[in-house]
PDB file of C-alpha atoms in Angstrom:
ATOM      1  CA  UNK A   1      -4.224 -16.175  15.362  1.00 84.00           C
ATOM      2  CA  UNK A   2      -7.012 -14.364  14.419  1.00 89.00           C
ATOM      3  CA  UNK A   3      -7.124 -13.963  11.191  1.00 92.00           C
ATOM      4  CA  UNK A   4      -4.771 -13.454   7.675  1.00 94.00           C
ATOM      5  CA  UNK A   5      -5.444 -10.514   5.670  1.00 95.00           C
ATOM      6  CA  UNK A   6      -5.015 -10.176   2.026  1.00 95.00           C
ATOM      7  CA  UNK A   7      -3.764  -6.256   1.127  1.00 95.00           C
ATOM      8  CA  UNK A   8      -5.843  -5.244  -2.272  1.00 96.00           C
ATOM      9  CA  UNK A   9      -6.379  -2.247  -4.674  1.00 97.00           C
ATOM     10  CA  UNK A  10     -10.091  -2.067  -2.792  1.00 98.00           C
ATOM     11  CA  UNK A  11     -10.955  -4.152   0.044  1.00 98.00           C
ATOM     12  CA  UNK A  12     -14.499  -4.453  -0.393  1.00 98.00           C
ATOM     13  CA  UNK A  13     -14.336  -5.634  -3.567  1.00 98.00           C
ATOM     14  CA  UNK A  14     -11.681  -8.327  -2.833  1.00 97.00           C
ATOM     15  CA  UNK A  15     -14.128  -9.150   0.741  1.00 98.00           C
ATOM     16  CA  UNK A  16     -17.157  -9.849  -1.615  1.00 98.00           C
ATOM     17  CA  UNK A  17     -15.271 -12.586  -3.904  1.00 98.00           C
ATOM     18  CA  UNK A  18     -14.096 -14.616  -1.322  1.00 98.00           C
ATOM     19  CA  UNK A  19     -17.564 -14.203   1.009  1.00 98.00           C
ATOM     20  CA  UNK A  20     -18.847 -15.535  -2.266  1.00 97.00           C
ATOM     21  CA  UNK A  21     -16.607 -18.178  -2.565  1.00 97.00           C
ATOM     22  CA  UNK A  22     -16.317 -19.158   1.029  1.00 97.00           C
ATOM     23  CA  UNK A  23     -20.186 -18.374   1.971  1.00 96.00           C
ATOM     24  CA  UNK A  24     -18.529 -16.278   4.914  1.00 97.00           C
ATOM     25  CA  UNK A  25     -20.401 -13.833   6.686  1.00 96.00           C
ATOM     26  CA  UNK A  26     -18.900  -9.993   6.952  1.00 97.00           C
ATOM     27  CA  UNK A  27     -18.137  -9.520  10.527  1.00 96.00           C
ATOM     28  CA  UNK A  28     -16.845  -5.986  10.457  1.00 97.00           C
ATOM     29  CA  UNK A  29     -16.515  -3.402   7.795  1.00 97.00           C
ATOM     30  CA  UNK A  30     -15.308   0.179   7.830  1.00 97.00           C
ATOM     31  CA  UNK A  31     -13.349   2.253   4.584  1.00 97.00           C
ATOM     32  CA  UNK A  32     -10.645   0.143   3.777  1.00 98.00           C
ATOM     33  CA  UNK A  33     -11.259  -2.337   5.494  1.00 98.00           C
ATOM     34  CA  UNK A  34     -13.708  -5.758   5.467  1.00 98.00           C
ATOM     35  CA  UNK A  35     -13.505  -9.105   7.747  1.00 98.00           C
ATOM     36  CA  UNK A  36     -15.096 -12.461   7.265  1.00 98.00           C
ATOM     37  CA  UNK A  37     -15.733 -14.931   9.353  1.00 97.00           C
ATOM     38  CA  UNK A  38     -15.871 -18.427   9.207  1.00 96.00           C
ATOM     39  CA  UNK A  39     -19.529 -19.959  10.700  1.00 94.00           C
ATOM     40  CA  UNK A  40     -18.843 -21.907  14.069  1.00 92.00           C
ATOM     41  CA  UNK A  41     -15.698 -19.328  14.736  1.00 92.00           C
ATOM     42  CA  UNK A  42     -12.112 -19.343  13.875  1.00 93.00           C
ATOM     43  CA  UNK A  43      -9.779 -17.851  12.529  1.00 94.00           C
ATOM     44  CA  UNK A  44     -11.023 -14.714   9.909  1.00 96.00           C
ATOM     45  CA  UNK A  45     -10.140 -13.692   6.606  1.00 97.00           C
ATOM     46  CA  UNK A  46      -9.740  -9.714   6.260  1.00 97.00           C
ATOM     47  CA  UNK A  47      -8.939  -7.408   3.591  1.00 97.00           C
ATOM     48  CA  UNK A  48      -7.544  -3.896   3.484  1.00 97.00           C
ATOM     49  CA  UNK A  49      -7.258  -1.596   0.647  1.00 98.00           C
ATOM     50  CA  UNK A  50      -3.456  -0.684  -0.254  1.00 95.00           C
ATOM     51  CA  UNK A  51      -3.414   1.996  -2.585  1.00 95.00           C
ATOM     52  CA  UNK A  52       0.221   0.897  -3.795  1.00 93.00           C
ATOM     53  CA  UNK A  53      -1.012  -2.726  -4.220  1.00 91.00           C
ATOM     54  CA  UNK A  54       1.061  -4.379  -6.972  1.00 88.00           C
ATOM     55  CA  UNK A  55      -0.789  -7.915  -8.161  1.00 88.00           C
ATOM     56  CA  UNK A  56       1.792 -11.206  -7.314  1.00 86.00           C
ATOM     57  CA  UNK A  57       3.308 -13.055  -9.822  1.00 80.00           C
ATOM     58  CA  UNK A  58       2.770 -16.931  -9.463  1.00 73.00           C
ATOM     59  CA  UNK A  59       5.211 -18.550 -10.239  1.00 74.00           C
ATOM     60  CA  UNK A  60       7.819 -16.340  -8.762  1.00 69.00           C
ATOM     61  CA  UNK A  61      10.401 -14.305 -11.009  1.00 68.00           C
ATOM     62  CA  UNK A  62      12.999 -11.904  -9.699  1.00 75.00           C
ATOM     63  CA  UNK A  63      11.629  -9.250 -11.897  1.00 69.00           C
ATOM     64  CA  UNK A  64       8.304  -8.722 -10.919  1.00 65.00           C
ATOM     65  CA  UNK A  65       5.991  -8.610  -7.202  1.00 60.00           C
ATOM     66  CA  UNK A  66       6.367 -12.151  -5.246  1.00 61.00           C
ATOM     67  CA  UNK A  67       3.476 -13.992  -3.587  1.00 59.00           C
ATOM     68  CA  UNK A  68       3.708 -13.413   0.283  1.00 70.00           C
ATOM     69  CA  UNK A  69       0.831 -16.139   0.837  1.00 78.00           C
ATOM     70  CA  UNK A  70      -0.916 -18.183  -0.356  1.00 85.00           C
ATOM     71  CA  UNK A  71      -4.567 -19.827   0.394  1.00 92.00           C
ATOM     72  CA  UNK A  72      -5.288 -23.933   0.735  1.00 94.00           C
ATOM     73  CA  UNK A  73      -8.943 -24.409   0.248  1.00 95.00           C
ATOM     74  CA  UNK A  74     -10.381 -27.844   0.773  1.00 95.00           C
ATOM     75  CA  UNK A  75     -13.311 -28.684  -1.498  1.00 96.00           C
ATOM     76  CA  UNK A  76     -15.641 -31.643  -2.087  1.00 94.00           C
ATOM     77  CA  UNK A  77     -15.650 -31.719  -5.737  1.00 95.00           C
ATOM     78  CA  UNK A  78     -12.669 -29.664  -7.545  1.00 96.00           C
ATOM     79  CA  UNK A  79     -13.990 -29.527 -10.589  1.00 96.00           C
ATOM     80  CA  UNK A  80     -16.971 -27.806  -9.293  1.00 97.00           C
ATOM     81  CA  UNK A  81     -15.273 -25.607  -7.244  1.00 97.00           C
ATOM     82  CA  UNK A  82     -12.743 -24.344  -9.905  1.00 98.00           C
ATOM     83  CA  UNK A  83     -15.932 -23.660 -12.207  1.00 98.00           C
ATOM     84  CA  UNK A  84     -17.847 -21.790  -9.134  1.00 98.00           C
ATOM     85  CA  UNK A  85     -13.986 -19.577  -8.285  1.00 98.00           C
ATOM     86  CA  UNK A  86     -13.871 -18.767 -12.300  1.00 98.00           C
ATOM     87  CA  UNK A  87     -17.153 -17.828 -12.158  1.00 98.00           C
ATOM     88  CA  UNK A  88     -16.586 -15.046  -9.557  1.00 98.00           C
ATOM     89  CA  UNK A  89     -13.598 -13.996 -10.803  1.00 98.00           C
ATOM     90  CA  UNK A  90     -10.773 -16.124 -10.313  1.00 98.00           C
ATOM     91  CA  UNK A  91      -8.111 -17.192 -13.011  1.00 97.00           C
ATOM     92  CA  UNK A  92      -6.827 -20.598 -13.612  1.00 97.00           C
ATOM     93  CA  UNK A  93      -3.105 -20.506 -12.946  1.00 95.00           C
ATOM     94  CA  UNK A  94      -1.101 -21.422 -16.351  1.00 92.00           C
ATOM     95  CA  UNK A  95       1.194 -23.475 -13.772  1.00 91.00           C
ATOM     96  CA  UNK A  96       0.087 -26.745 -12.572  1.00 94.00           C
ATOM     97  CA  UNK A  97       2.468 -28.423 -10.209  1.00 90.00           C
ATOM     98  CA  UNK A  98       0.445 -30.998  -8.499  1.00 90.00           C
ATOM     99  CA  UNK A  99      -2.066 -33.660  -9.764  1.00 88.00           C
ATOM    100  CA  UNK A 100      -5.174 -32.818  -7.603  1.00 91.00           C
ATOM    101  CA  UNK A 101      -4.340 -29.476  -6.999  1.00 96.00           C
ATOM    102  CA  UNK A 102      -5.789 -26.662  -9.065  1.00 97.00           C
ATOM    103  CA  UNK A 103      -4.287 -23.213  -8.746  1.00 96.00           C
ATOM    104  CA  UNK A 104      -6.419 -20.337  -9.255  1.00 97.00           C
ATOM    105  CA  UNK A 105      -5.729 -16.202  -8.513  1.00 96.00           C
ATOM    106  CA  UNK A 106      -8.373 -14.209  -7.140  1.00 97.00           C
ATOM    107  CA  UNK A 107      -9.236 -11.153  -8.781  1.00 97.00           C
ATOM    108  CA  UNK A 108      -6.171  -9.202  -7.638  1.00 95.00           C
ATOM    109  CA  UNK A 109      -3.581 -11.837  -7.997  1.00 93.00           C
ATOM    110  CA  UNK A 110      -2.993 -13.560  -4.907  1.00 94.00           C
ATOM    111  CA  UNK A 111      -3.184 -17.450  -5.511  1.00 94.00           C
ATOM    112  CA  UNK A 112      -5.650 -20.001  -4.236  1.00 95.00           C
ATOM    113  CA  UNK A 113      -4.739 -23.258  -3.934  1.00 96.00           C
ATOM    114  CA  UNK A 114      -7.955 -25.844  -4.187  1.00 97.00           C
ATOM    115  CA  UNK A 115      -8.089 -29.541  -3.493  1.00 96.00           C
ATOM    116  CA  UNK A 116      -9.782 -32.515  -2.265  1.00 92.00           C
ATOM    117  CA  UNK A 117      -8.270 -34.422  -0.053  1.00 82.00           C
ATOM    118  CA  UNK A 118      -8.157 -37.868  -1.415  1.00 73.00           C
ATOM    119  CA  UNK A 119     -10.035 -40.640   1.242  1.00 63.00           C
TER     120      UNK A 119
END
């Protein structure tokens, strides 16, 4: 696989929270279009605009847009990291289902799920 991309009302605005939040470098970029890339290789993150973009609705109801995906993000220190992701942008999640899990939604709705895994 080389890469997951997350559809968004602008893709280059989307591309600069997460290269923020990652520390990702911008591989490519063109209109509509943006991918990062991890350092050391792997598989990419990449965004492209969707003018019809509806934001997700986490938890899932029947009435309204469902998550297709979903990010895992392992951190050092969570509480950190949730500070740093609200500082760029994110949202805490009003739904908590796991102790040592925080759930946060990017700018345009699609959830992040951070943790630190336990020793």
């Amino acid at each position: 696989m080389a890469a997951t991309t997350l559809d968004a009302p602008d893709a280059h605005q989307l591309a600069q929270f997460y290269q923020s939040l990652l520390g990702w470098q911008i591989e490519k970029e063109e209109p509509g279009w943006v991918e990062l890339a991890p350092p050391g290789g792997g598989a990419g993150l990449s965004f492209q605009t969707e003018p019809l973009f509806s934001r997700p609705q986490w938890p899932a109801t029947r009435s309204e847009q469902q998550m297709m995906v979903h990010l895992d993000i392992e951190v050092s220190d969570l509480p950190s990291a949730v500070e740093y992701a609200l500082a760029l942008g994110a949202t805490l999640a009003d739904f908590q289902p796991q102790a040592g899990v925080r759930v946060l939604c990017d700018p345009v709705g699609h959830p992040i799920c951070l943790f630190a895994r336990s020793p």
